[in-house]
mmCIF file of C-alpha atoms in Angstrom:
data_model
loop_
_atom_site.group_PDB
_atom_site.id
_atom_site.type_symbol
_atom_site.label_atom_id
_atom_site.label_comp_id
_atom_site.label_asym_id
_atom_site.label_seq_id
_atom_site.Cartn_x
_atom_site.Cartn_y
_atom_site.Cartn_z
ATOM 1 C CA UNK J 204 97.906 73.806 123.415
ATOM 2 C CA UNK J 205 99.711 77.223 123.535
ATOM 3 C CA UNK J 206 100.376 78.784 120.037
ATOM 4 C CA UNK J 207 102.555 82.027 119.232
ATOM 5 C CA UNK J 208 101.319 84.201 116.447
ATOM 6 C CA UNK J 209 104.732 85.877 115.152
ATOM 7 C CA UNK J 210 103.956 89.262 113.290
ATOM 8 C CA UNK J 211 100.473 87.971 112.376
ATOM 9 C CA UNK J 212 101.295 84.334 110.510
ATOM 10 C CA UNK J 213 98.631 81.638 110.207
ATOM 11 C CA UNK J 214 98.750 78.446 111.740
ATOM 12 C CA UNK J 215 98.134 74.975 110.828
ATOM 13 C CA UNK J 216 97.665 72.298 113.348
ATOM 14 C CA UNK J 217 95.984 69.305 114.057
ATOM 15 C CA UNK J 218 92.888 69.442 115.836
ATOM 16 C CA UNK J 219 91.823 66.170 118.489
ATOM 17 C CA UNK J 220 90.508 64.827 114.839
ATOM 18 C CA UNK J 221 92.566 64.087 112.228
ATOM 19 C CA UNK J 222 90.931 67.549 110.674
ATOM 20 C CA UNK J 223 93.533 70.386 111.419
ATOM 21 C CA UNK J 224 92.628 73.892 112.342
ATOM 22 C CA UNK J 225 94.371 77.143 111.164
ATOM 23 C CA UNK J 226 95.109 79.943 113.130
ATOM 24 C CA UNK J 227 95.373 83.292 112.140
ATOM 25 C CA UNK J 228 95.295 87.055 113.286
ATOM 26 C CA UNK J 229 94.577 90.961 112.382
ATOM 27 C CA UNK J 230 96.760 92.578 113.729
ATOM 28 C CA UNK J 231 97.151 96.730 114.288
ATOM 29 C CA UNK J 232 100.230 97.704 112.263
ATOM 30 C CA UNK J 233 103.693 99.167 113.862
ATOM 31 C CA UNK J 234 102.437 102.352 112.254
ATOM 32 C CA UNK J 235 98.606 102.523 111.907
ATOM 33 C CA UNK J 236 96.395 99.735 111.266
ATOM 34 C CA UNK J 237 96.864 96.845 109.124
ATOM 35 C CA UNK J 238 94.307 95.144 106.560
ATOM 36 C CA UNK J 239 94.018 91.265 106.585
ATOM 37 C CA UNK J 240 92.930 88.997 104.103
ATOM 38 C CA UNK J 241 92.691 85.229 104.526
ATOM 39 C CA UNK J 242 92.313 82.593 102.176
ATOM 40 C CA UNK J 243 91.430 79.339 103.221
ATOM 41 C CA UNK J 244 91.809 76.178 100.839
ATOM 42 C CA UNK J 245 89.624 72.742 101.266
ATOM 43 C CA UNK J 246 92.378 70.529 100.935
ATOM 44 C CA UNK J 247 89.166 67.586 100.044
ATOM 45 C CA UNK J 248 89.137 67.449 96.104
ATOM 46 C CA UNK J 249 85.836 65.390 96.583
ATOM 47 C CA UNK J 250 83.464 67.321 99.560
ATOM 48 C CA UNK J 251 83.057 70.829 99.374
ATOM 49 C CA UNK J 252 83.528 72.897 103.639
ATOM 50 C CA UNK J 253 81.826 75.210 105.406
ATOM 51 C CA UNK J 254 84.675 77.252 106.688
ATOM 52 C CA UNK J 255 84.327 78.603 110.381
ATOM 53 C CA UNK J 256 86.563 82.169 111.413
ATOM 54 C CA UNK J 257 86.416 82.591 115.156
ATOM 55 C CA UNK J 258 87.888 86.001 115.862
ATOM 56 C CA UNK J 259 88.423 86.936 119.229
ATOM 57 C CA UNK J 260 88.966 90.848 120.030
ATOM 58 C CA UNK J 261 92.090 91.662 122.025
ATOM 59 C CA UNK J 262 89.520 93.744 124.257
ATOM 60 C CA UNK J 263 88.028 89.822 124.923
ATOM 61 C CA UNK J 264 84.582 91.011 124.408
ATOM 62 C CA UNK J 265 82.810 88.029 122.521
ATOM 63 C CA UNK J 266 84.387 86.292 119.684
ATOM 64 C CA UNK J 267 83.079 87.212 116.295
ATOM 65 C CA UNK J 268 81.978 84.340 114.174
ATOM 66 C CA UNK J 269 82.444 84.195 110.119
ATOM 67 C CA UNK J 270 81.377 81.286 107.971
ATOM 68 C CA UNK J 271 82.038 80.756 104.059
ATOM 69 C CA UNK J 272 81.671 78.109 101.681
ATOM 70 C CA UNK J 273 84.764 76.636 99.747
ATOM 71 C CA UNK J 274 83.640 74.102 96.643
ATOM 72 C CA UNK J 275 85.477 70.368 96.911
ATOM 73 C CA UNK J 276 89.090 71.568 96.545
ATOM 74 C CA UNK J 277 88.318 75.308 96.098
ATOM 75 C CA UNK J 278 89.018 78.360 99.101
ATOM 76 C CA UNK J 279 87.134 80.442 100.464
ATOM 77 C CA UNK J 280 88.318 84.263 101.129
ATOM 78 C CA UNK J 281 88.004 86.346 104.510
ATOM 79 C CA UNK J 282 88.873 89.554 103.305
ATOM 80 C CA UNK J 283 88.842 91.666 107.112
ATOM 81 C CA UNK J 284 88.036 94.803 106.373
ATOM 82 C CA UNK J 285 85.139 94.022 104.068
ATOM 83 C CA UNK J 286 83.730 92.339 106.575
ATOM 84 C CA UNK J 287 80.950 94.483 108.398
ATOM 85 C CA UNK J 288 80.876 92.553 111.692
ATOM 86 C CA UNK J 289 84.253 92.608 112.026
ATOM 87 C CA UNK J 290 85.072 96.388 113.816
ATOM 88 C CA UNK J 291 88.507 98.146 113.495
ATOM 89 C CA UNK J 292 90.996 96.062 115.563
ATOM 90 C CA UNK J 293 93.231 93.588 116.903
ATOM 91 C CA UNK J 294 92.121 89.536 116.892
ATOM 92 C CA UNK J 295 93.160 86.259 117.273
ATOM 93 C CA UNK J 296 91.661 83.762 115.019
ATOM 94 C CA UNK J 297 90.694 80.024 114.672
ATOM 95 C CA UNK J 298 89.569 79.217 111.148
ATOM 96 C CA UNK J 299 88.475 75.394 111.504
ATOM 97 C CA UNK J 300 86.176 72.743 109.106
ATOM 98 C CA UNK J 301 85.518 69.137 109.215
ATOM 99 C CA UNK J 302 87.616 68.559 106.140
ATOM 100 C CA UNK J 303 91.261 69.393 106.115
ATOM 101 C CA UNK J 304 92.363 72.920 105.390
ATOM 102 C CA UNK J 305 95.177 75.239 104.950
ATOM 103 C CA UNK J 306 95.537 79.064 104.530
ATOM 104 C CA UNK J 307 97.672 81.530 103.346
ATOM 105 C CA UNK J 308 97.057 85.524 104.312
ATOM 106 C CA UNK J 309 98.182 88.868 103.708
ATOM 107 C CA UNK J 310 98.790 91.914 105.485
ATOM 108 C CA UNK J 311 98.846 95.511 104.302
ATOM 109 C CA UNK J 312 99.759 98.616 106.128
ATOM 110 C CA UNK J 313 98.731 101.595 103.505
ATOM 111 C CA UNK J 314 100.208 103.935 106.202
ATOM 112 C CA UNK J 315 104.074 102.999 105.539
ATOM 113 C CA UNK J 316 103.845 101.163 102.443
ATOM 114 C CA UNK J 317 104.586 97.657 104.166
ATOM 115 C CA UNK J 318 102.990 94.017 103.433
ATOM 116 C CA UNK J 319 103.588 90.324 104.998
ATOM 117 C CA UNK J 320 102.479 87.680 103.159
ATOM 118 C CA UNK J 321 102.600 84.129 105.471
ATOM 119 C CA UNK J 322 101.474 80.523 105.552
ATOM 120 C CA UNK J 323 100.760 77.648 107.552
ATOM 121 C CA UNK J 324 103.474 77.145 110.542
ATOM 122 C CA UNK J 325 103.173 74.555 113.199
ATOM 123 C CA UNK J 326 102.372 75.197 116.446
ATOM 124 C CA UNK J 327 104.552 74.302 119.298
ATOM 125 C CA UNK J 328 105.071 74.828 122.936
ATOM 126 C CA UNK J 329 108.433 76.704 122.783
ATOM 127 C CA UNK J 330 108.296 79.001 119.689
ATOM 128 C CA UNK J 331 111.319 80.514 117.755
ATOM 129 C CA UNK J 332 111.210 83.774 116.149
ATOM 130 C CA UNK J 333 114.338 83.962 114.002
ATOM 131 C CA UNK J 334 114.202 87.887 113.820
ATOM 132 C CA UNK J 335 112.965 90.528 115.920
ATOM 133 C CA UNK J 336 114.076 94.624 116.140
ATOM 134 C CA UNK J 337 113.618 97.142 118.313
ATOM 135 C CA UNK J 338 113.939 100.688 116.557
ATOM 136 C CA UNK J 339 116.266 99.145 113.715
ATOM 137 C CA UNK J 340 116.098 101.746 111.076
ATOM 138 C CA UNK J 341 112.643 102.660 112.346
ATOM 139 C CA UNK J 342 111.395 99.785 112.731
ATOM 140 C CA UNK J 343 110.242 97.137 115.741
ATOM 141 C CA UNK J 344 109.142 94.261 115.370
ATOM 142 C CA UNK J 345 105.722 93.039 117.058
ATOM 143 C CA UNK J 346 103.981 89.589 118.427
ATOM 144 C CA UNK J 347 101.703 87.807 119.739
ATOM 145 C CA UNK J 348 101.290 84.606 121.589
ATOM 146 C CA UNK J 349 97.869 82.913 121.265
ATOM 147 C CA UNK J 350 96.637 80.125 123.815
ATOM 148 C CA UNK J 351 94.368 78.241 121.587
ATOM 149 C CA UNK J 352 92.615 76.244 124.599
ATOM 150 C CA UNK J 353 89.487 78.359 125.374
ATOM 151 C CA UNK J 354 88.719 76.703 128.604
ATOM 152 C CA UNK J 355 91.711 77.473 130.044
ATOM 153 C CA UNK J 356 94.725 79.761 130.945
ATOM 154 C CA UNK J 357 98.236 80.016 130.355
ATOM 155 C CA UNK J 358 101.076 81.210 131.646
ATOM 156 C CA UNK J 359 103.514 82.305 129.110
ATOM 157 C CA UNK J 360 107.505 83.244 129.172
ATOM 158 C CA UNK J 361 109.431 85.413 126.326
ATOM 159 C CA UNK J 362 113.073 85.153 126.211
ATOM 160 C CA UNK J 363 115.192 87.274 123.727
ATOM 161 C CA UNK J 364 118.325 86.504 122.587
ATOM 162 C CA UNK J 365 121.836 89.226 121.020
ATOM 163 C CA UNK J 366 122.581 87.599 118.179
ATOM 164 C CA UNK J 367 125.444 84.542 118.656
ATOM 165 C CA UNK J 368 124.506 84.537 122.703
ATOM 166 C CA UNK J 369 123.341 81.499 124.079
ATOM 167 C CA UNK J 370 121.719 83.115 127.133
ATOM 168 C CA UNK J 371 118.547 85.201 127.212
ATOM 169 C CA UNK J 372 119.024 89.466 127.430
ATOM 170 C CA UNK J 373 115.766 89.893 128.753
ATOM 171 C CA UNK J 374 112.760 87.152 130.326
ATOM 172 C CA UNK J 375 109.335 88.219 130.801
#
């Protein structure tokens, strides 16, 4: 399954099981670095979850594993930079349980003032990012795409789009 992680949104899909997996990332900032937080809700009002954050450095040195506890329907909070394993950087992330989940996060960037707040959005094999800017008023937009299948590769294609065009400005 390939997944795109639009200026660092969470993900929800299902998983082979009819558990489904959220995906997340840290991502640096357009100016300076940006400070995640994550919280994760047990969607089970009767079992309480061990919640599982995978992060995997964009340097792909070994992923960096995180596990909390969430109560029968409570969350459980992956606050990044409080996080002493985790070192100043750029991940992807799969935050997975065996009960159902879903997750809302938050990034800051102290540096300019500037926040995102985003939820679950499905995952997909084409991807459509309904905004993105290159030096508009001083600021560009940035993205990621994510391949969530670990044992294999992917080959990816970006296409933008002028606003009202039907055909792509630039492929890569």
């Amino acid at each position: 399954t390939i997944l795109a992680v639009l200026v660092s949104l969470v993900q929800l899909s299902a998983s082979t099981g009819a558990v489904p997996k959220v995906y997340a990332s840290k991502m640096a900032g357009i100016v300076g670095a940006g400070s995640t937080g994550v919280q994760v809700q047990n969607l089970d009002a009767a079992s309480a979850a061990d919640i599982t954050m995978d992060l995997y450095p964009q340097s792909g040195a070994a992923p960096i594993q995180l596990i909390k506890h969430a109560a029968a329907g409570g969350s459980a909070t992956f606050y990044l930079p409080s996080e002493g394993s985790v070192a100043d950087g750029a991940y992807a992330a799969i935050v997975s349980a065996v009960k159902p989940i879903a997750a809302i996060a938050r990034t800051e960037w102290s540096s300019v003032g500037g926040a995102a707040t985003y939820g679950n959005v499905p995952p997909a094999m084409n991807v459509l990012v309904p905004l993105a800017t290159k030096a508009y008023y001083g600021w560009t937009s940035q993205f990621s795409v994510q391949n969530t299948d670990t044992a294999s590769s992917a080959n990816i294609t970006v296409k933008l789009y002028q606003t009202g065009s039907s055909s792509a400005i630039v492929t890569f």
